[in-house]
XYZ file of C-alpha atoms in Angstrom:
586
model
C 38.378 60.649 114.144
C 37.769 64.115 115.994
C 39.744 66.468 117.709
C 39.296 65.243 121.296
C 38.904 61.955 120.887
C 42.217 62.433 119.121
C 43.696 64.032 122.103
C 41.910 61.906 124.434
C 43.747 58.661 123.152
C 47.138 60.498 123.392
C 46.417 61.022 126.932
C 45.754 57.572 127.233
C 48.933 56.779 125.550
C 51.225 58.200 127.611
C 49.816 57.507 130.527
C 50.141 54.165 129.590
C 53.937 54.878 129.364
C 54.101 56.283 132.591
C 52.103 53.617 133.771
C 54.690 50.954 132.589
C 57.405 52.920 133.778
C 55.532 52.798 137.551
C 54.992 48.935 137.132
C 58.892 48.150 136.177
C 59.935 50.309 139.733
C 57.138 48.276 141.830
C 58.284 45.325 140.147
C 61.927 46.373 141.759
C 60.520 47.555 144.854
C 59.074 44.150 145.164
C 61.539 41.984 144.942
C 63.955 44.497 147.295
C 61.225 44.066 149.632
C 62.439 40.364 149.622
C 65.774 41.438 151.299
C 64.582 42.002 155.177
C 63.221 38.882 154.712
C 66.026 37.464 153.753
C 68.625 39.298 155.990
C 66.580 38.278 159.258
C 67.108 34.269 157.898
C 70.891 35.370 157.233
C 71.256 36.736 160.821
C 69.746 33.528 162.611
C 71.252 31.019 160.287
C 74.322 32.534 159.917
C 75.734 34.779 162.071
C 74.349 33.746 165.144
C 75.755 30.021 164.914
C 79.043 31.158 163.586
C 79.420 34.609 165.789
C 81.046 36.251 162.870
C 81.302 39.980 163.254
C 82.765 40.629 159.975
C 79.517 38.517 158.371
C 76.950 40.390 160.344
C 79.220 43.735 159.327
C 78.758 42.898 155.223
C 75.322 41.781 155.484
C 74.604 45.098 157.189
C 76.221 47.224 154.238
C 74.521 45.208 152.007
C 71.082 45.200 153.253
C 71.268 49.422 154.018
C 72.358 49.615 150.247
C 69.377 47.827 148.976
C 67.223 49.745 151.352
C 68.673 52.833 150.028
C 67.567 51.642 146.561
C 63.901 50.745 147.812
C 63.553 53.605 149.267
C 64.514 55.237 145.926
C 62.657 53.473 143.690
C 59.259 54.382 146.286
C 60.043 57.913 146.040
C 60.665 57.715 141.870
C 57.277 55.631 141.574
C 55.339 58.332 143.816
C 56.583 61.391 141.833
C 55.828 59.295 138.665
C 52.163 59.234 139.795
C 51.865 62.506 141.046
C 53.239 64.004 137.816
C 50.927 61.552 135.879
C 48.002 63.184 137.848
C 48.630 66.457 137.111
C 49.516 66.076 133.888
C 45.846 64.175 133.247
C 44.718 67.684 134.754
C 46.561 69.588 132.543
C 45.044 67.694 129.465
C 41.730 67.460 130.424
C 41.143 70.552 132.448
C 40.081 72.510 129.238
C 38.018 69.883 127.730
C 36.331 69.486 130.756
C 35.655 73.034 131.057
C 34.410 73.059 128.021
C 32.421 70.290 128.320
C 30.983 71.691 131.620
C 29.945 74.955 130.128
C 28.244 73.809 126.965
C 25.925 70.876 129.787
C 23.452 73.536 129.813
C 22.949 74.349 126.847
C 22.051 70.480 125.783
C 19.823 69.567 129.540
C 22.610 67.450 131.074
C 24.029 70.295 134.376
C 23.172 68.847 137.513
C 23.580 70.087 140.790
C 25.793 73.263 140.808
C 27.234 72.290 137.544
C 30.667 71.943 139.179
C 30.506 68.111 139.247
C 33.307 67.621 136.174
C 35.645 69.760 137.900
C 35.151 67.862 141.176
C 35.539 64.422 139.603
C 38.699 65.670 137.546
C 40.453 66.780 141.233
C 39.542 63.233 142.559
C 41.054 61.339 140.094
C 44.202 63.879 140.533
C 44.111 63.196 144.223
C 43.841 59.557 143.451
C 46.727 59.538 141.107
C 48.690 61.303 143.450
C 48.038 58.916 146.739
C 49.171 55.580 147.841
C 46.293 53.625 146.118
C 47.636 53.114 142.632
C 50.666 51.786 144.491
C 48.524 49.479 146.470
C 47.090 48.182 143.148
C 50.695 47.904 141.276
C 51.767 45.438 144.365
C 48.897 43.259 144.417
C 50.260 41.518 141.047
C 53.479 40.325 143.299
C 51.694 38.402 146.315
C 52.093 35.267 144.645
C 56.184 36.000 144.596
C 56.245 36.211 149.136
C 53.469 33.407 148.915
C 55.738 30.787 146.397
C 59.216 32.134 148.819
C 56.093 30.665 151.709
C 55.832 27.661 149.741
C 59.641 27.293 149.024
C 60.103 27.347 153.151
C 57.811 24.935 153.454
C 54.262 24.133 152.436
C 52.864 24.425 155.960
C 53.769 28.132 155.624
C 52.468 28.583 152.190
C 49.408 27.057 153.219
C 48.721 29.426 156.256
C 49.586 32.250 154.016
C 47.900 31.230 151.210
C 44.305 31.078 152.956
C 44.874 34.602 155.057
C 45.536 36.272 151.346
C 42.179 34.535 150.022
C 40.902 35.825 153.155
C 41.858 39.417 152.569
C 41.028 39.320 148.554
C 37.238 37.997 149.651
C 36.870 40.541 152.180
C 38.568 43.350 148.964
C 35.675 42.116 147.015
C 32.998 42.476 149.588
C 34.276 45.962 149.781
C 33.546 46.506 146.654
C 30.193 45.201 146.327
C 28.777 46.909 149.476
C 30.154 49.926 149.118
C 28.923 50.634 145.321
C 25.720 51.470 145.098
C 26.279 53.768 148.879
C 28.775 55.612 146.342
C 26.818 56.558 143.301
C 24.165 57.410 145.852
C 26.114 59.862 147.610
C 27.465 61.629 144.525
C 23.434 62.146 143.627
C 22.959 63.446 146.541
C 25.915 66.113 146.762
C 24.900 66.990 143.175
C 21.297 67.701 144.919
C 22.850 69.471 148.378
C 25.450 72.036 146.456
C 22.733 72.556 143.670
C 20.751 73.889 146.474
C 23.609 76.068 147.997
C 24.326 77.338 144.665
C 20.677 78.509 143.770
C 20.768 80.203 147.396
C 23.596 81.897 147.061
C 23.547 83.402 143.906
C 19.691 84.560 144.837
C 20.767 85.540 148.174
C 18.442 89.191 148.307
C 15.346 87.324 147.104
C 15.980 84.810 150.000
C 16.417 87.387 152.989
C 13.831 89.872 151.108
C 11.484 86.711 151.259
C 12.050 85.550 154.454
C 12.892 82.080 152.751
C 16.115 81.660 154.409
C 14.865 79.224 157.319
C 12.966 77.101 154.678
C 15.642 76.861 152.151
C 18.180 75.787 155.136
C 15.495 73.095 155.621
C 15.771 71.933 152.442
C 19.182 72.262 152.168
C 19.435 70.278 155.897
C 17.452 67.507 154.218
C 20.115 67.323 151.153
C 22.754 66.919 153.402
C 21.586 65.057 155.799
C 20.765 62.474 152.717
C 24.550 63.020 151.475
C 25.978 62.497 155.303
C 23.821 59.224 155.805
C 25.325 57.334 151.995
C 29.166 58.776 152.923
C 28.720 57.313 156.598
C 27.116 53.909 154.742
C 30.618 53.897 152.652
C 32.652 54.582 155.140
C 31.525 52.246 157.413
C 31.388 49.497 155.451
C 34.935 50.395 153.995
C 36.329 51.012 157.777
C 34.696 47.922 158.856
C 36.302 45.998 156.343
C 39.903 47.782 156.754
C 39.654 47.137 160.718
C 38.923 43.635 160.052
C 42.052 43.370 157.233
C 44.416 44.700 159.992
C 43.192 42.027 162.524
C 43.678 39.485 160.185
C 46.927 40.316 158.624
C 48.289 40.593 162.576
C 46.545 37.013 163.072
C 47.879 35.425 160.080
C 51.254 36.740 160.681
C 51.049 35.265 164.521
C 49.778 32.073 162.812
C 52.481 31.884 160.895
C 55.364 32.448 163.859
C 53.276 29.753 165.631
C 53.185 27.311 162.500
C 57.087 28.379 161.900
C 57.860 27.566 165.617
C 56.527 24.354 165.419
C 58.190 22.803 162.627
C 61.645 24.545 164.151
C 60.735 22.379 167.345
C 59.538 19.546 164.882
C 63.326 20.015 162.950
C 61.637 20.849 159.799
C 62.758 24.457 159.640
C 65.278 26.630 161.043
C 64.742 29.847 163.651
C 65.521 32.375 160.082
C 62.823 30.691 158.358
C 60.471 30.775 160.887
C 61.345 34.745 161.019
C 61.971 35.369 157.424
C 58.218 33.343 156.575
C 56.358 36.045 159.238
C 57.732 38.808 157.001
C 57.290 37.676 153.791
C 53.501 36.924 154.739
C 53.345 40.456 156.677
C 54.412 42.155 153.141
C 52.376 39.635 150.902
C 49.221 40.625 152.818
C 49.932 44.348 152.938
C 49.412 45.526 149.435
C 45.470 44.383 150.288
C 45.148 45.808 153.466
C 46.250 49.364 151.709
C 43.930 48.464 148.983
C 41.058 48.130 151.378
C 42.372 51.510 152.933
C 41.906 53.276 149.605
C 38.624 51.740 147.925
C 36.608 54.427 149.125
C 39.021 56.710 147.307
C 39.483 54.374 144.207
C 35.606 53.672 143.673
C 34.750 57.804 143.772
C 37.888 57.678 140.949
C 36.365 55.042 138.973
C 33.057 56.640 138.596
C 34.412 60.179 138.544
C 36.441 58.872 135.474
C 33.191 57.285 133.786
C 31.792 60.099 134.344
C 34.058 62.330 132.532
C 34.388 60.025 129.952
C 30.992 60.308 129.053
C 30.764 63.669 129.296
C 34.029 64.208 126.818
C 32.336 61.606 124.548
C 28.883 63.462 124.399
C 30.825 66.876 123.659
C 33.445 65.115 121.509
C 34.152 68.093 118.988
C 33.861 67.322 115.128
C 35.943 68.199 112.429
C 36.517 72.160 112.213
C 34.733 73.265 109.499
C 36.350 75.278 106.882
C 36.679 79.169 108.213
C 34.038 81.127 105.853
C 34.070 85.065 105.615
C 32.911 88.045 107.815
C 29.335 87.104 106.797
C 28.012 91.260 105.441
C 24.328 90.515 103.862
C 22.016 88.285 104.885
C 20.269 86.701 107.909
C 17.554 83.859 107.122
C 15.476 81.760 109.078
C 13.698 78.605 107.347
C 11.082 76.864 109.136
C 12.877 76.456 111.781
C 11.761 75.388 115.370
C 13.457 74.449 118.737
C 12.774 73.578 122.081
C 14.936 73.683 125.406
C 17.814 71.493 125.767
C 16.465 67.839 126.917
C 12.669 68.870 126.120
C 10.645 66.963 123.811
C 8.232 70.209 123.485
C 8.886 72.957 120.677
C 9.359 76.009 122.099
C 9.138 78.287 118.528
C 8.509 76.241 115.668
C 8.028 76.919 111.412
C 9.515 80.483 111.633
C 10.647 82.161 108.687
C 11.439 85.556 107.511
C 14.497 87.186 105.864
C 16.564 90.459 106.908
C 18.846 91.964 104.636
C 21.923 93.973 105.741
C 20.942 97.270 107.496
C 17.283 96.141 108.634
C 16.327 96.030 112.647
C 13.407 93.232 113.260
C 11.157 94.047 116.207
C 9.829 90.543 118.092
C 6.402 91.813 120.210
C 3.794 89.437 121.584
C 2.294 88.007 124.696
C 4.422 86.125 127.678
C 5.570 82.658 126.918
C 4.827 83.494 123.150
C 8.427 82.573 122.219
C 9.976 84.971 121.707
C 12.737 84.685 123.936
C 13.250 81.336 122.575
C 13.026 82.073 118.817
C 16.144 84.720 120.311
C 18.364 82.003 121.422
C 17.951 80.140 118.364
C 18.791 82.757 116.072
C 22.465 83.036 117.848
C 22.793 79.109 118.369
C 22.371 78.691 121.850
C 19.396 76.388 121.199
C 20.271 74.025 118.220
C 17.650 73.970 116.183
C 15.715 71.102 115.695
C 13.947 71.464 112.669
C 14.423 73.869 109.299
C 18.128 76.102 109.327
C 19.055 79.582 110.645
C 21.405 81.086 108.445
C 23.854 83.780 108.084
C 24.860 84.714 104.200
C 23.821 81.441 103.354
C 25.730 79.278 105.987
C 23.611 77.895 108.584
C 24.969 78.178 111.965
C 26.055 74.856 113.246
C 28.428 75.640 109.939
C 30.577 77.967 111.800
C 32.716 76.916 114.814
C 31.124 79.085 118.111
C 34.376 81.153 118.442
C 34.288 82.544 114.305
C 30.408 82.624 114.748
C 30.720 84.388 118.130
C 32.745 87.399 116.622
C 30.226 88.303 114.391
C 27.130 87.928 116.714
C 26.327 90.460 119.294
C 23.075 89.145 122.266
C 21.868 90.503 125.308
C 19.572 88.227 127.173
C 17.182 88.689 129.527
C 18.873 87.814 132.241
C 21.631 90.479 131.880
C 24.748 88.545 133.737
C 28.666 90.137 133.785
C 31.966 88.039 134.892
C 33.856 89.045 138.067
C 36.359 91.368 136.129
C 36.959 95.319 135.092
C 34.670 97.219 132.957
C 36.613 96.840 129.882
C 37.351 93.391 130.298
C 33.382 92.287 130.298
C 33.007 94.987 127.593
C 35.965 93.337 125.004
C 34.336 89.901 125.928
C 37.721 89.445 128.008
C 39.734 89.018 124.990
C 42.996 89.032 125.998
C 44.694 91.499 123.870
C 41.607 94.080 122.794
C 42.147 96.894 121.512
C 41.288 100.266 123.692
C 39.659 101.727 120.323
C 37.232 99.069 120.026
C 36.355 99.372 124.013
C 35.485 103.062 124.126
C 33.660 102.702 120.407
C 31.140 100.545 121.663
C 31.202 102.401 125.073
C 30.299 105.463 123.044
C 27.609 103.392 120.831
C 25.649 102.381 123.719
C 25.973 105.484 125.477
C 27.670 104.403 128.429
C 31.254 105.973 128.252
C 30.416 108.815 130.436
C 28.609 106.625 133.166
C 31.956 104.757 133.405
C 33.684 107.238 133.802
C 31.973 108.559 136.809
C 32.767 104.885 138.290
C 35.247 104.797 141.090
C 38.409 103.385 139.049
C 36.482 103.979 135.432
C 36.431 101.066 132.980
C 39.494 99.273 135.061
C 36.435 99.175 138.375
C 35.968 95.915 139.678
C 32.229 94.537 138.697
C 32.221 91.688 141.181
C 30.532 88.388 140.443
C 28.271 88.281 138.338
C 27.958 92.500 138.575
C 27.102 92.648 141.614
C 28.740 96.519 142.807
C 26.678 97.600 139.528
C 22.885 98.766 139.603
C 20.706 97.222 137.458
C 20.617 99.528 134.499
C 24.278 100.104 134.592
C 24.881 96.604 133.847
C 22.297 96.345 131.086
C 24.127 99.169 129.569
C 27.530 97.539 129.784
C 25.994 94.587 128.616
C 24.658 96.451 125.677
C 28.530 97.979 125.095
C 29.134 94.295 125.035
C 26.991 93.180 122.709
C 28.241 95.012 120.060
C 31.804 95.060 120.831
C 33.980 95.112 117.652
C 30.780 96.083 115.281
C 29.312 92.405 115.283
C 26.945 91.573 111.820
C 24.182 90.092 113.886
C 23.050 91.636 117.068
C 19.829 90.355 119.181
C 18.851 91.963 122.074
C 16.098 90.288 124.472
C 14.349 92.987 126.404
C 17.229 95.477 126.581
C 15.316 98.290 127.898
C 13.741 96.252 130.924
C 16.270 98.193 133.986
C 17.162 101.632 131.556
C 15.963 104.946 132.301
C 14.594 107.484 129.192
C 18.376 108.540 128.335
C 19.297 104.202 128.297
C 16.824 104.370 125.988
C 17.553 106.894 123.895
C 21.116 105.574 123.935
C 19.971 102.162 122.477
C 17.767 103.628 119.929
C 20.988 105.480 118.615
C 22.932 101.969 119.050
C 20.298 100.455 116.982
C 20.479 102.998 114.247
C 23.978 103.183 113.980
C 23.949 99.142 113.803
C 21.858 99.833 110.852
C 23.881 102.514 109.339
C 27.081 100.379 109.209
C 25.160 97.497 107.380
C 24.401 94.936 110.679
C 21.152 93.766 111.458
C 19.503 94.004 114.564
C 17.128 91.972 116.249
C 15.369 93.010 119.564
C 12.671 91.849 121.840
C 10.612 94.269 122.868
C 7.693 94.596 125.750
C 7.920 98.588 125.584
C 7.326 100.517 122.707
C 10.337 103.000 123.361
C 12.755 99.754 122.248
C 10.874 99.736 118.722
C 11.877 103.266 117.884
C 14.709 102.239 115.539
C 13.514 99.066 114.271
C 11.366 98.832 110.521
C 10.260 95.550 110.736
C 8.100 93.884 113.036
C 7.145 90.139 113.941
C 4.525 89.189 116.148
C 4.643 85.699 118.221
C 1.966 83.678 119.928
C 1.969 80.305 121.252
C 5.018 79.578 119.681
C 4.449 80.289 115.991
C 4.459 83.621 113.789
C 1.518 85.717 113.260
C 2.322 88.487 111.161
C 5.596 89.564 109.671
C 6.558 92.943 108.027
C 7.214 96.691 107.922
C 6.327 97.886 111.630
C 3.850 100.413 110.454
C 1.874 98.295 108.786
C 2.079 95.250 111.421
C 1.552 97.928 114.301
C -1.269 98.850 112.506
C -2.865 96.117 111.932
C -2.450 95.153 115.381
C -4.869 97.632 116.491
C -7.448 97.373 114.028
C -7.771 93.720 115.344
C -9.142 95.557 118.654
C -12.392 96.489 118.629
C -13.846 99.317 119.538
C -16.034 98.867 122.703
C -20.388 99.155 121.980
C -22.260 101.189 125.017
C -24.954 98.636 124.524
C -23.023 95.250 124.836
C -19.321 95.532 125.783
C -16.905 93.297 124.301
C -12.967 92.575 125.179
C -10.811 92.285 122.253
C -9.412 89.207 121.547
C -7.362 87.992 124.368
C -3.605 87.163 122.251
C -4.197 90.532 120.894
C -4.764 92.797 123.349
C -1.955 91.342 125.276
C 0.285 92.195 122.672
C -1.662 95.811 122.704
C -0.963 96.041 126.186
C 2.876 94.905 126.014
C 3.785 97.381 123.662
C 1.177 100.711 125.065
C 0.042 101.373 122.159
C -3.733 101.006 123.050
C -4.429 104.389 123.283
């Protein structure tokens, strides 16, 4: 059994505690709910034939007693299931998380990606509301529609057909309402996905001029979302409208009924009272329910929801901690393709680096390379052959022992709202300032900081944003090798930096090297291969040549041609792309 499917079934288990404990108080609240009922027959039977004060004076302490406890109870059972809510939160909220930032990485984020999150609050809210009460006092109409019964079976009858009533028009509800629900959650999913893409690419949208059209399309979204919430919501207000009107009938139709048979002699004036209550209260659990479907469906598929997602990111055993890994990295015939493809991105790649080497990827666009990047650190899992690191292939390692010894900069260079130092240490939570300003100083970046207005403690902003292009890069490249990491990959590191970034991560590379790391880096520019000494060249997905970069570099431009004055020819298209990428033609 794993980890969080461990954890998941303690959850369950005391909920299911608290749960029991919230049934025993309704089951109390119930019955005291019996007591107007039964005070109002006291009153008419009682006290008004016999005019006793002192009667009318001890059924009053007694009924504000047990309305006291009632009230009691009520308040108990609400804090139960508020505190059952947020402890569900409390449980979940990191699995979730979790869950929600590894969807990515396997195809399954949707929208904005928020959608866990979202469906974790409902179910909170949910917890925390009057519906789960609603639901825990159904089980007791049968007790106010037998006391019906025990008046007399004329009054059961009426009652007993206006709750049939009311449970036929719940289930309606529920089968109209459905469908209108799932649908709007696709469409939200759509509509926020929309505002999220916007707004994190807000300067290419006003640069563009795209801001009218992506309003349009965002109009669209939510005009689609407004139309299945105003389906649900009609159908669910329609039905609660109707529930009120029938529960006010039913409880006139039973006064009416009662009045007969007290004109027929069959019943007495506190019956005829006492019944109209009881079938009042018997009907109301129903008519709440019917308030709160529209709440209790989006719980009930929020909760599937999760549940799936928790069971497709269950977490397995934890694999036995292995050492600092200090020699080798291998990769054997391995290939992988973006999470939920069916199409290899990089596939049979294999080559060896030994401690202290620095592995150059060049080749055309879409070759791969980017690809073959995020499969050497694990991001894609690969499926076919094993990347390994001193032996142990990666899925061997759990991502927080493997992350500590991995270094990556991708592409698309991205920092956390935070300080300086805190994207730079990774935002461990207890670095050490040594470790900060060493890798600072490795990728040259320690003085730019500096110059910064509140040095490494300056805000970044999301996602960077009060940092220039290059600066992040080179902050991203001070993260990268934080704490001296074995394996470090860098995609196109050198894409935003000027001639001294560059310098600066030719002397990262080499010192990587000198400590005994290996370094792998994605180049387009030649500048970026100045302290590499081996060299791989993708196209279409595969490896062409592998080896010491003077030699591959090298034979890389004898594959070009020289040009005849008589007939023209154009090297070889895959090669003089890669000719052209790296500047060496000349």
């Amino acid at each position: 059994m794993t980890k969080s499917l461990k954890k998941r079934l303690s959850i369950m288990a005391s909920c299911r505690g608290a749960f029991l404990g919230v049934a025993v108080l309704s089951g109390l609240i119930n019955v005291l709910y019996l007591s107007g009922s039964i005070f109002m027959m006291e009153v008419y039977d009682r006290v008004l034939p016999s005019r006793s004060i002192p009667t009318l004076v001890g059924l009053s302490v007694i009924i504000v007693m047990l309305y006291l406890f009632q009230g009691l109870f009520d308040m108990v059972r609400g804090r139960i299931l508020a505190r059952v809510g947020a402890a569900l939160d409390e449980d979940l909220s990191q699995q979730v998380f979790q869950s929600q930032l590894s969807a990515p990485l396997k195809g399954r984020a949707e929208g904005d990606g928020q959608q866990p999150l979202r469906d974790l609050d409902q179910l909170r809210a949910f917890l925390a509301g009057g519906g789960p009460s609603a639901l825990f006092d159904l089980p007791w109409m049968p007790l106010y529609l037998f006391m019906c019964f025990a008046f007399h079976p004329w009054l059961g009858i009426v009652a007993l057909c206006g709750a049939v009533t009311l449970v036929a028009i719940t289930l309606l509800t529920e089968l109209m309402t459905r469908e209108a629900s799932k649908a709007a959650v696709g469409a939200a999913l759509l509509r926020n996905g929309i505002s999220e893409g916007a707004r994190r690419n807000a300067e290419v949208v006003h640069a563009l001029g795209m801001a009218q059209r992506i309003g349009n399309r965002w109009d669209q979204a939510n005009a689609s979302y407004l139309a299945y919430q105003q389906r649900t919501s009609d159908v669910a207000g329609g039905f609660g409208a109707m529930s009120k009107v029938l529960r006010m009938l039913l409880q006139s139709a039973v006064l009416a009924v009662g009045a007969y048979l007290v004109i027929d002699g069959q019943a007495t004036g506190g019956i005829m009272m006492a019944s109209s209550i009881l079938t009042s209260r018997a009907l109301a659990p129903v008519e709440l329910a019917i308030a709160n479907w529209k709440g209790f469906v989006s719980a009930r598929q929020g909760w599937r929801r999760l549940k799936t997602l928790l069971e497709a990111n269950a977490e397995a055993e934890a694999p036995l901690k292995l050492p600092a890994p200090c020699a080798l990295l291998s990769v054997e015939n391995a290939g992988a393709g973006a999470p939920g493809g069916q199409r290899f991105a990089v596939q049979d790649v294999s080559f060896n680096l030994k401690a202290g080497s620095a592995l150059g990827i060049i080749g055309p666009s879409a070759s791969g390379k980017s690809s073959l990047a995020r499969m050497i650190v694990g991001v894609w899992p690969t499926w076919r052959g094993k990347v390994r690191i001193d032996g142990a292939a990666i899925e061997q390692w759990l991502p927080e022992d493997l992350g500590r010894h991995i270094g990556y900069l991708p592409q698309d260079v991205e920092l956390f709202a935070g300080t300086v130092a805190q994207n730079i240490a990774r935002f461990d939570p207890s670095p050490k300032a040594e470790a900060i300003l060493a890798a600072a100083k490795a990728a040259n970046v320690h003085e730019m900081i500096l110059q910064l207005p509140d040095g490494y403690e300056t805000q970044v902003g999301e996602a960077g944003a009060a940092l220039s292009g290059g600066q992040r890069q080179r902050i991203a490249l001070a993260r990268a090798i934080y704490g001296d990491p074995f394996l470090v990959v860098l995609d196109e590191p050198n894409s935003n930096l000027d001639n001294e970034g560059e310098q600066a991560l030719t002397a990262a590379i080499l010192s990587i090297r000198e400590r005994g790391g290996i370094v792998v880096i994605i180049a387009h520019r030649p500048s970026a291969l100045a302290g590499v000494d081996q060299v791989l060249v993708m196209a279409e997905g595969r490896v062409q040549s592998f080896g010491p970069k003077e030699e591959i570099l090298s034979k890389v431009l004898r594959s070009v041609p020289a040009p005849q004055p008589a007939e023209p020819r154009m090297p070889a298209a895959s090669n003089l792309k890669v000719v052209e990428d790296l500047g060496v033609a000349s």
